[in-house]
Structures are given as structure tokens and as C-alpha cells.
Coordinates of C-alpha atoms in Angstrom, one line a residue:
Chain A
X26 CA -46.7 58.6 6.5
X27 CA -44.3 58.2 9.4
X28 CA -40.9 59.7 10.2
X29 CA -38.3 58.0 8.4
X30 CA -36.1 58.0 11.4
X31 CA -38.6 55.3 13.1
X32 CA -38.9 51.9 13.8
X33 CA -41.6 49.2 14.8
X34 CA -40.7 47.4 18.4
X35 CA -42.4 45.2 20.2
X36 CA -42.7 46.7 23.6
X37 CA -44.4 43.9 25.4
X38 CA -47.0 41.1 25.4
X39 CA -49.8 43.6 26.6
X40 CA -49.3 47.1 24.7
X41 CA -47.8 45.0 21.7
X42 CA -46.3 46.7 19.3
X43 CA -44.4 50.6 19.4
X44 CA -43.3 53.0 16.9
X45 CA -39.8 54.6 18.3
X46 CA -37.3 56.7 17.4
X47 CA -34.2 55.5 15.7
X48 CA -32.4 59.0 15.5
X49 CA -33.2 62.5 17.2
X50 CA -36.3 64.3 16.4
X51 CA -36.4 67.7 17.6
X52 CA -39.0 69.4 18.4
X53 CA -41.5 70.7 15.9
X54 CA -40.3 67.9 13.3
X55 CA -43.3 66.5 11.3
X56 CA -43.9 63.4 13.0
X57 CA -46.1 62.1 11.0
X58 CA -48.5 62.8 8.1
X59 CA -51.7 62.1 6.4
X60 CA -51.1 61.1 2.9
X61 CA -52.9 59.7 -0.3
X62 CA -51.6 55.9 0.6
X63 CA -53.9 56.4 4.4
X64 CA -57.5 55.4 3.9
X65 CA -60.3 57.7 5.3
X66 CA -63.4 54.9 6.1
X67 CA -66.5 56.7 5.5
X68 CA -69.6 55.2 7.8
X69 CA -70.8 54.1 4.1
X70 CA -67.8 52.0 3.6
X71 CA -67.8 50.4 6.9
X72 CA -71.8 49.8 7.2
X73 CA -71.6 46.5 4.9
X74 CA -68.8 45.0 6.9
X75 CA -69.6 42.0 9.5
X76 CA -68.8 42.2 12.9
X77 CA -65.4 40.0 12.3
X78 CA -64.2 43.5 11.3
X79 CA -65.2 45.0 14.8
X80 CA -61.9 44.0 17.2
X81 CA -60.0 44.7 13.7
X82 CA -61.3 48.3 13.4
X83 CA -60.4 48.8 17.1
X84 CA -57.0 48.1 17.1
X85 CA -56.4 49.3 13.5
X86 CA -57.7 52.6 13.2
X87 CA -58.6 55.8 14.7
X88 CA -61.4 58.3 14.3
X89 CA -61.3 61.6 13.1
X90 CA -63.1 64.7 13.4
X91 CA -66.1 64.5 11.5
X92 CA -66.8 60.4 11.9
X93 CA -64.7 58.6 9.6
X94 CA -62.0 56.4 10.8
X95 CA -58.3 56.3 10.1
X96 CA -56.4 53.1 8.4
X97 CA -53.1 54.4 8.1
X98 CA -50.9 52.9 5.8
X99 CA -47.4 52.2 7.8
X100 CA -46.1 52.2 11.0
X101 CA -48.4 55.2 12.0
X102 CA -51.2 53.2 12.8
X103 CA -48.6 51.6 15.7
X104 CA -48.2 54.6 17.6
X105 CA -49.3 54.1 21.4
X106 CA -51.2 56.2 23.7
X107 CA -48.9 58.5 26.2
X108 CA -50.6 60.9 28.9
X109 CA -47.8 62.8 28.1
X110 CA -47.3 62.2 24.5
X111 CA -44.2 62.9 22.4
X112 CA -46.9 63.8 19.4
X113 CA -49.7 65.5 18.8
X114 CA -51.8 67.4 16.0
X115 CA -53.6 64.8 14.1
X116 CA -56.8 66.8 13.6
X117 CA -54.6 68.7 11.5
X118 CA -53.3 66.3 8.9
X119 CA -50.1 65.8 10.3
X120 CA -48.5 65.7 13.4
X121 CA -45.5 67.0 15.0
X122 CA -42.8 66.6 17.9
X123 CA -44.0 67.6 20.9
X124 CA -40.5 67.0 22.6
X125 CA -37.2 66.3 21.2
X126 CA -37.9 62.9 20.4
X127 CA -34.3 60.9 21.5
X128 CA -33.7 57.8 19.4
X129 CA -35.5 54.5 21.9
X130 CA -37.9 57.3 23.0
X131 CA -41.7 56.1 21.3
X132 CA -43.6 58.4 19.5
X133 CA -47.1 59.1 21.3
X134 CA -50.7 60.4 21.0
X135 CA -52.8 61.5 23.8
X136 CA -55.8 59.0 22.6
X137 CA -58.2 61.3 24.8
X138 CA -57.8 63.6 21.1
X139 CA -58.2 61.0 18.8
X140 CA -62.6 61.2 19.4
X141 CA -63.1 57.9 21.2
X142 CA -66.3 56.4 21.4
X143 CA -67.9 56.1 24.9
X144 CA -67.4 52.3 24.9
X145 CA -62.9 52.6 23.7
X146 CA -61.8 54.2 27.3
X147 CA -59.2 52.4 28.7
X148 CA -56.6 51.9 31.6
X149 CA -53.6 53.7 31.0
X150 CA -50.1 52.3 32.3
X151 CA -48.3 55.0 30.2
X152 CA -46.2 55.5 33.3
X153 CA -46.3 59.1 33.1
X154 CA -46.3 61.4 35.7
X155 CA -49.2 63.1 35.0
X156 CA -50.8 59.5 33.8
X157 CA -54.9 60.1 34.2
X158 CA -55.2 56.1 34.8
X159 CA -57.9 55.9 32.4
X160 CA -58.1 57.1 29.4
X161 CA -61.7 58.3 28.3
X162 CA -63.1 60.6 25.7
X163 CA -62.1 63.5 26.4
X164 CA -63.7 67.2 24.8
X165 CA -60.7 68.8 26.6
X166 CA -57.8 66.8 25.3
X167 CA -57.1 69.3 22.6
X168 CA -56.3 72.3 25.1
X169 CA -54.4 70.5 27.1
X170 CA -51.8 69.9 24.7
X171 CA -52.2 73.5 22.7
X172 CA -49.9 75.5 24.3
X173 CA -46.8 72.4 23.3
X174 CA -48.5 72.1 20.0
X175 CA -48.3 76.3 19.3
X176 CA -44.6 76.0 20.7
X177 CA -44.0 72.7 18.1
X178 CA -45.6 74.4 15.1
X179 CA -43.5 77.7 15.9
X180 CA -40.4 76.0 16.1
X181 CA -41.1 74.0 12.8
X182 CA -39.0 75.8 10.0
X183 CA -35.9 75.8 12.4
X184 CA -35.6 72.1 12.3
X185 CA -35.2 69.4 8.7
X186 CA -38.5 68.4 7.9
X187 CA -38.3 64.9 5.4
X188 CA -42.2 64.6 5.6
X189 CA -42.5 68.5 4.1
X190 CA -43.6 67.2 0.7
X191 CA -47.0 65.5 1.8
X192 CA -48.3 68.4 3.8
X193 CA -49.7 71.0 1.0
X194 CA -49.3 74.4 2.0
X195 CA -53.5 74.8 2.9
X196 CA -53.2 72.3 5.3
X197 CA -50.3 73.7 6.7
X198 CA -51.7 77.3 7.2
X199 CA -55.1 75.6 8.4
X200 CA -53.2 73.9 10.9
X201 CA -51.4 77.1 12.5
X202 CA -54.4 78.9 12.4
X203 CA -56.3 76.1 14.6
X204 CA -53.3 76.7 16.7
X205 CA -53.5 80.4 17.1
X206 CA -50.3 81.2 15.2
X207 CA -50.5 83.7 12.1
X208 CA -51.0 81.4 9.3
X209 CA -48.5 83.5 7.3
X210 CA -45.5 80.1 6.7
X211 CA -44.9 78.9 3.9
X212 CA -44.3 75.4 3.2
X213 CA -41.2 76.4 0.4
X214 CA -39.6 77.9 4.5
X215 CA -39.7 74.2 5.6
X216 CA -36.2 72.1 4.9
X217 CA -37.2 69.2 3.1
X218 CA -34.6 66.9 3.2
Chain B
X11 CA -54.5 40.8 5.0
X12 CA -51.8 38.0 6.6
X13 CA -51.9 35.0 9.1
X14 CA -52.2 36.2 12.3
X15 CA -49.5 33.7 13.5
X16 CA -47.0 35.7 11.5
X17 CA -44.6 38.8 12.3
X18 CA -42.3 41.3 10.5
X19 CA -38.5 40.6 11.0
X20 CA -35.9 42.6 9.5
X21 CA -33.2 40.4 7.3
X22 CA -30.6 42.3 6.1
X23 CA -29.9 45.7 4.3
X24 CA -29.8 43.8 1.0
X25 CA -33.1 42.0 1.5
X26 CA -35.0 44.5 3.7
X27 CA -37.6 42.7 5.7
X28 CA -39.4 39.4 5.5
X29 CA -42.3 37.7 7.3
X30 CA -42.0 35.3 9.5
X31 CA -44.4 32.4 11.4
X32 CA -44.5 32.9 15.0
X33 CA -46.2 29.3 15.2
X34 CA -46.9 26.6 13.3
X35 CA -49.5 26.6 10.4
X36 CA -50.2 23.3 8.9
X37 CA -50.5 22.7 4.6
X38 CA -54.0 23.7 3.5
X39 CA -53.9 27.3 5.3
X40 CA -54.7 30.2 3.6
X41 CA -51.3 32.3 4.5
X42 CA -53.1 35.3 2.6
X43 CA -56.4 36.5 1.3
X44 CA -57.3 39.7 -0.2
X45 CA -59.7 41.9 1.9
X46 CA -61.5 45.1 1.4
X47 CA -58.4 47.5 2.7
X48 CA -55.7 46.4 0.6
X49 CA -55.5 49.1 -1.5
X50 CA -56.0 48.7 -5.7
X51 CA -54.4 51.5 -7.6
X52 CA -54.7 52.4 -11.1
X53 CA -50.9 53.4 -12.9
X54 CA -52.3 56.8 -13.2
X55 CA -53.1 57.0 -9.1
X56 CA -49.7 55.5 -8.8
X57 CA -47.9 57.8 -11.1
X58 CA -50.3 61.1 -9.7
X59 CA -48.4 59.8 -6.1
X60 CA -45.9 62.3 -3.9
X61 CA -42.6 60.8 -4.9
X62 CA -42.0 59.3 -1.4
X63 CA -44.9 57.2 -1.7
X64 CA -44.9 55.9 -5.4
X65 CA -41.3 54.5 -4.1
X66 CA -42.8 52.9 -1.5
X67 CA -45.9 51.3 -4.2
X68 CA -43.7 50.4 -6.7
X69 CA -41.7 48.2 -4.2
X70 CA -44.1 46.6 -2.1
X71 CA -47.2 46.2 -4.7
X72 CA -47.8 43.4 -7.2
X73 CA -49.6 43.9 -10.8
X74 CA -52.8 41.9 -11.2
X75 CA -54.5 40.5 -14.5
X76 CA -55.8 43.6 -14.9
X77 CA -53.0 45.8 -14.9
X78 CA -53.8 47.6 -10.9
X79 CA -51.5 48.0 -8.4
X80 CA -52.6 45.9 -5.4
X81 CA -50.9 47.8 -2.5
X82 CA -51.4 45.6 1.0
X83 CA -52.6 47.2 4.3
X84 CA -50.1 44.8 6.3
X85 CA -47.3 43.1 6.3
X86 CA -48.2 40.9 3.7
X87 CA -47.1 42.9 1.2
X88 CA -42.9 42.5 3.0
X89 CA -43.5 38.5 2.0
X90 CA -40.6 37.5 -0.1
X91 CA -40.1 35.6 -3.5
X92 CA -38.8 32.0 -3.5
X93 CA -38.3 29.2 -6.1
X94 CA -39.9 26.8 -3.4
X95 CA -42.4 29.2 -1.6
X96 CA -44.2 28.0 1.5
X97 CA -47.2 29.5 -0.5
X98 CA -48.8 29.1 -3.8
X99 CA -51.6 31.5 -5.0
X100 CA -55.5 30.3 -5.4
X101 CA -57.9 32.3 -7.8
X102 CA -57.5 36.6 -7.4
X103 CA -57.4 36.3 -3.4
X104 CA -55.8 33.4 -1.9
X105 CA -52.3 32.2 -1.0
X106 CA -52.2 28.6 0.4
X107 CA -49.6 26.8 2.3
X108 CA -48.3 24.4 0.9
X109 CA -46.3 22.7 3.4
X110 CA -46.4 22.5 6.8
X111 CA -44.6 26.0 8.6
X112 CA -42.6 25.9 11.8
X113 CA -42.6 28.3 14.2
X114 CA -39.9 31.1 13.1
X115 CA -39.7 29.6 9.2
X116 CA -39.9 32.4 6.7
X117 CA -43.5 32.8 4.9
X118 CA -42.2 33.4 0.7
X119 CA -44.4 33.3 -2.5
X120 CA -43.6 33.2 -6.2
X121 CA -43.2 36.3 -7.9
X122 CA -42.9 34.8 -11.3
X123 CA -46.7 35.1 -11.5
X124 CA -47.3 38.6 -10.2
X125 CA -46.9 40.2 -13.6
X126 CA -43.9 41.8 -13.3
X127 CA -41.9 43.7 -15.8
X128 CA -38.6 42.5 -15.5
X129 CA -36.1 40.0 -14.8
X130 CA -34.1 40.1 -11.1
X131 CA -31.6 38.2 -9.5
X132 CA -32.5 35.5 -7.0
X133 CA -30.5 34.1 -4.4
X134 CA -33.5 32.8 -2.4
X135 CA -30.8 29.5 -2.0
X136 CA -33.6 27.2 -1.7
X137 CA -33.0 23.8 -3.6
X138 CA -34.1 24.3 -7.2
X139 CA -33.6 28.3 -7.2
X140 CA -33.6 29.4 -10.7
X141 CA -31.1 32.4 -9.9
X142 CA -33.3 34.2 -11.9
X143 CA -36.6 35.3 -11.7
X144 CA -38.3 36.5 -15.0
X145 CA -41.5 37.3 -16.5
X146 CA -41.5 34.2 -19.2
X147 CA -41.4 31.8 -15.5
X148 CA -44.8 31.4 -15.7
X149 CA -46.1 30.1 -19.0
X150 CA -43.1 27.0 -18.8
X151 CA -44.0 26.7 -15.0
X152 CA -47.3 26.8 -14.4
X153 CA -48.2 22.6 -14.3
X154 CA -46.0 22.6 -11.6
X155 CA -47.0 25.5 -9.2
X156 CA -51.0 24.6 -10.2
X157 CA -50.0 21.4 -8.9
X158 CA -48.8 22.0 -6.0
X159 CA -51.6 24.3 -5.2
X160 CA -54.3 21.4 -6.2
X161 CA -52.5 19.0 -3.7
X162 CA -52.6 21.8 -0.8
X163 CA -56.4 22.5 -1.2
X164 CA -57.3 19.0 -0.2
X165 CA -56.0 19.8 2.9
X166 CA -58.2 23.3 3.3
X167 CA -61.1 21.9 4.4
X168 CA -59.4 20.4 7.5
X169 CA -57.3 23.0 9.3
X170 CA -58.2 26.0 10.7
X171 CA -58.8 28.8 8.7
X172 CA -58.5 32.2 10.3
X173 CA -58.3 34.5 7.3
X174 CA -61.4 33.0 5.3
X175 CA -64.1 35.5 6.9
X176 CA -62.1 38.6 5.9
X177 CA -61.3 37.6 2.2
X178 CA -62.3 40.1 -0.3
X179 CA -63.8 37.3 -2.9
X180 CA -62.5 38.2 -6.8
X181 CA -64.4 36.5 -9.9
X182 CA -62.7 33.2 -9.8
X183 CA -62.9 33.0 -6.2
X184 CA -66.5 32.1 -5.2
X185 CA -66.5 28.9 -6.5
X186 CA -63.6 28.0 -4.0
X187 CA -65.5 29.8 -1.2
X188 CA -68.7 27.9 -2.1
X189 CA -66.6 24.6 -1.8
X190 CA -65.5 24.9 1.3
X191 CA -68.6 26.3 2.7
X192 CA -70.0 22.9 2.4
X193 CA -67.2 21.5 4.1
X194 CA -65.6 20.3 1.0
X195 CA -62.3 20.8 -1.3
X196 CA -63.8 18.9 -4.5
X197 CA -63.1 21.8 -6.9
X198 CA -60.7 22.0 -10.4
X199 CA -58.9 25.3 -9.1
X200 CA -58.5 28.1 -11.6
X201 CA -54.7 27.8 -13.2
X202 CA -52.3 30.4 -12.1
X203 CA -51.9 30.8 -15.6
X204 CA -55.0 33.0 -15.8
X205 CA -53.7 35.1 -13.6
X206 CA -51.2 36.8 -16.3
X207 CA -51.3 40.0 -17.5
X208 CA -51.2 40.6 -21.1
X209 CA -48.2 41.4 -23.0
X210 CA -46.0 40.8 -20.2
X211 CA -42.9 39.2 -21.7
X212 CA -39.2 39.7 -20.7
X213 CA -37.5 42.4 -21.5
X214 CA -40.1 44.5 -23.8
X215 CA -41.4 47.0 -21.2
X216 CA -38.6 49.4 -20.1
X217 CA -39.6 51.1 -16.5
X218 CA -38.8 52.5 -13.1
X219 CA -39.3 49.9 -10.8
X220 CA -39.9 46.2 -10.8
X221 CA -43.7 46.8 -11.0
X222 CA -43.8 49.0 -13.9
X223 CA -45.7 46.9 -16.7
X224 CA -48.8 48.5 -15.3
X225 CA -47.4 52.3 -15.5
X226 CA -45.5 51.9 -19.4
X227 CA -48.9 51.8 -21.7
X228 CA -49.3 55.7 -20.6
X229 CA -46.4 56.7 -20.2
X230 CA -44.6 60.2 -22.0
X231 CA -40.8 60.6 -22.1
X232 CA -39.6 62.3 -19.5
X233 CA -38.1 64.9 -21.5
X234 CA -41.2 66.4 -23.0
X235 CA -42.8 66.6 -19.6
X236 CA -39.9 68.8 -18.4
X237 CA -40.4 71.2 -21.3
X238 CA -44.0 71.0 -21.2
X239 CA -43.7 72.1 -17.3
X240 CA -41.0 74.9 -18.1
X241 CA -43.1 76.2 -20.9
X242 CA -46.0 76.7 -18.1

């Protein structure tokens, strides 16, 4: 699930759609969650489909770790690729605020960590300084955005944190332990609000 | 899943949001068909569900014949009620126009035959409104709305069809696919009044949300679940 403080906006004819922020999100905020309602698509559940499905799948879902794909139920699933992304974490069942997200600001991914296929890279017109131009997959897009994501998940119980419920504490320890952080917090320390 | 020639559109705090055509889709399209992602939930997935989210199912799903939550991927599950929808529904999976929609004209269905628990208010303002929308609609309605949806299928086999190769087919369904896979709309279409759920009658079924037909059968009182939890 999204941040509550979000909206969909149509950014223009050629990214589409964006999901941005309608009131400040500091940093380390859960950003976004996965939940019960988000669909995991095994390679068994995808192999009878026809190949209508194909430009569908593209634009609709990501892939995770272990070769699945992503159908997130809400706005999550409209989140846009950033070179230097508001967002990140998503490997670990949630993500958080990079940044202090500003409300009009969008809430990004670095795509390079979302395990594209050789044949998804892409031209990037993020606008970012540090834009790469194209956006390929990318074994190395998870330590480039560690040390932000080790700062985000530090600063996470000094900030309210509405999507607490949906991240069990497991995942939450997993999750700063992937990150290098003692995975001593517990999820009872985050303000649910 | 939805037209493609359709967007979300807030409408008000009261309403929440609605979709909307972005062009024109002639009478005879399917406006909606089920497919293989919109999710089907049992009451007990619903009521096992983080609090956050059963909100969000017991607003935006509808209750089939068979009692499941049908919980859409898109933005078809923001389409709103009215008592002279732009839609009528076909078989388990299919929602046909049944007028001609202009570009920007809000895309509604009729509630009345989504199984739903309880009366609510309408004030869709369309000619005809009934002001209220209840779960007896149905059995007096039903000539009326099968109709209208017999008069729209003539048309199906003549526009374009975008959704039909993503449709998730249910029971009463193939015989309307095979139809029009020969190019043809010569079919008696199942009656929308098959599509009711048992036991759903106005005013017997006390729940949580609109939806909650589906959710009562298993239900304990509240009360005893506190004390069984503070006993634990």
C-alpha cells in the first residue's frame, strides 16, 4: 500500500501517469508497503496467459527478487523511475523516504533495482543530475543507494509512520539487517498514526 | 479490467472519485470484463485483512452469486451507481454500454444487482433516480435492466471490442463469447436476475460496510472476541 499522503497525476503524454506527494514526507517515512491486497505472479500463474498480456505486464508490474512479478494493488504500481529516486527498499517489503518528500515532489524508484530483464532498459529523461540516460539492469543499483537507505531506515522511528501496521516486525528486522543496521527495532517503536 | 478510453477523476469529498470516458465509445462496448487479476476474496480473507485494507475491500468490492468479494485491479472498481447507468451487466464478467458515451461523460453501473446488504441514499440526479438504492431493486427491476442489456448486445458484434481478449470467462459466459466469436450476437442472454445472491433482502443482514452480506453468515459478536483475546 501507498502513503496516504499521495496522489495520482498525470505528468505528461509520454511518462503518463505519477504518484506525488500531497503533504511532507520526511525522511525515513514508510513510503510504501507490500500487503496482502498486492499480487505476487508466480511464472506458473503467468505461463497460461497469451501474449495480449505482454505490454500489460510491462507497464503494470515489477519483478522481484527471486522471479515473480509485482501487481500492486493502488497507486504504487504508478510510481516512476528517478536516477535519483525519492524511494527505495522494495526488496525488502516496503519502502521508505529516501529524502524529505515535499508535497508536488513524486515518489521514485531507481528501476535499475527493480531486476529488469535484458530486453526493459530504457531512456531516462528523469532530469536528474546524476541521470545515467539509460536505464539498464543494473547488479549494482542496490549499493548505490545503501548508504541513503541505512540513513532512511535509521531515522524511521523519529518520524509518524501510518503504513506501520502492514510491515510485521520479521520483515522489519530482515530489512535492517539487509541494510547493515542491528536488527534490534521494534515495530511497537514505530508511531502509527 | 476497464476501457482503456477511460480515466479516474476525483468528484467531490462526498462522492470520492468516479470514472470517466476520455473518448467516445459507442452502445454494444464491453465497458468492463472480468480478468484473471481482479482479485476474488472469500469473507474470511476479507475479515483475516489488516484493518487499513478490509476498509479499502469493503468500499470498493462487490458481492457475487456466490457470496466472494470481487476486489478490481483498476479503476474499475471507482465506477459509480446510477439509476440510468451507461452500463448494464452481461453473464459473471461483462458490463455493456448501453448508450453511446461522449468524451468526458461519466462511466456508472447499477448497484441494485451487486448483492449488497443494505439500502443507501442515491442522489445520482439522473431522470428516473429512485433516491434509494436497496437490495429488493432487483427482483421488481430486472425485465427492465435485462432489456436494456438484450438491445445493447445486438450492437456487440459491430464495434470494437478492446476488452474481449482479457476477459476472465465465468459459467454463463462462454456461450456469449462463443456468439460473437462467430461474428454474431444471436444469443438469449443470461437474466441479471441470476446473478443474486441468496438471502439477500433489505434490511435482514446487519453489517460494517455496504458489502457485508458476504462477511454476516460467520460472523461472532464482537464482544466475545474481545474477551476471548483478553482471556489469551
Amino acid at each position: 500500500m501507498i502513503h496516504p499522503d499521495t496522489e495520482v497525476r498525470r505528468v505528461d503524454v509520454v511518462v503518463g501517469v505519477g504518484v506525488f506527494a500531497t503533504a511532507l514526507i520526511p525522511r525515513g517515512t514508510l513510503t510504501w508497503a507490500l500487503d496482502p491486497l498486492d499480487q505476487l505472479l508466480t511464472p506458473e500463474r503467468l505461463a497460461p496467459l497469451g501474449p495480449q498480456w505482454d505490454v500489460w505486464l510491462d507497464h503494470h508490474t515489477y519483478h522481484d527478487r527471486v522471479g515473480n512479478r509485482v501487481l500492486c494493488w493502488d497507486a504504487g504500481r504508478s510510481m516512476n523511475h528517478s536516477c535519483r529516486p525519492t524511494c527505495g527498499g522494495s526488496d525488502l517489503g516496503f519502502e521508505v523516504a529516501l529524502v524529505d518528500i515535499h508535497p508536488g515532489e513524486q515518489l521514485t524508484n531507481d528501476y535499475g533495482t527493480l531486476h529488469l530483464e535484458a530486453s526493459e532498459g530504457f531512456t531516462c529523461r528523469c532530469g536528474a543530475v546524476e541521470c545515467r540516460g539509460i536505464v539498464e539492469p543494473d547488479g549494482s543499483a542496490w549499493e548505490r543507494w545503501l548508504p541513503e537507505l541505512r540513513a532512511a531506515l535509521a531515522a524511521m522511528t523519529t518520524v509518524p509512520q501510518p503504513l506501520a501496521p502492514l510491515v510485521t516486525p520479521a520483515v522489519l528486522r530482515a530489512g535492517r539487517r539487509a541494510v547493515g543496521l542491528p536488527a534490534t527495532e521494534r515495530r511497537r517503536r514505530l508511531h502509527a498514526v | 479490467m476497464i476501457h482503456p478510453h477511460t480515466e479516474l477523476k476525483f468528484i467531490s469529498s462526498s462522492v470520492g472519485h468516479g470514472v470517466f470516458a476520455t473518448a467516445f465509445i459507442p452502445k454494444g462496448t464491453f465497458l468492463w470484463v472480468l480478468d484473471p487479476f481482479d482479485r476474488i476474496l472469500t469473507a474470511d480473507e476479507v475479515r483475516a485483512l489488516p484493518p487499513m485494507l478490509k476498509t479499502a475491500v469493503e468500499r470498493w468490492a462487490y458481492v457475487d452469486p456466490t457470496g466472494h468479494f470481487v476486489f478490481c485491479w483498476d479503476h474499475g472498481r471507482y465506477m459509480n451507481h446510477s439509476c440510468r447507468p451507461t452500463s448494464r451487466g452481461i453473464g459473471d464478467a461483462f458490463e455493456i454500454a448501453v448508450r453511446d458515451i461522449q468524451p468526458g461523460e461519466e462511466l456508472s453501473c447499477e448497484y441494485g444487482i451487486l448483492n449488497i446488504a443494505k439500502s443507501f441514499p442515491c442522489a445520482c440526479g439522473q431522470p428516473g433516480c429512485r433516491g434509494s438504492v436497496g437490495p429488493g431493486d432487483l427482483e421488481r427491476l430486472f425485465p427492465i435492466w435485462d432489456a436494456e442489456a438484450q438491445d445493447a448486445f445486438q450492437y456487440a458484434a459491430s464495434v470494437a471490442q478492446p476488452l474481449l481478449p482479457f476477459v476472465k470467462a465465468g459459467p454463463r459466459d462462454h456461450a456469449i463469447l462463443e456468439v460473437l466469436a462467430k461474428g454474431s450476437t444471436e444469443a438469449e442472454l443470461p437474466s441479471h436476475r441470476d446473478y443474486r445472491r441468496e438471502g439477500v433482502t433489505d434490511g435482514t443482514v446487519e453489517g460494517e460496510g455496504l458489502w457485508a452480506i458476504a462477511a454476516a453468515p460467520a460472523r461472532r459478536p464482537r464482544a466475545t472476541r474481545r474477551a476471548g483475546a483478553a482471556a489469551r
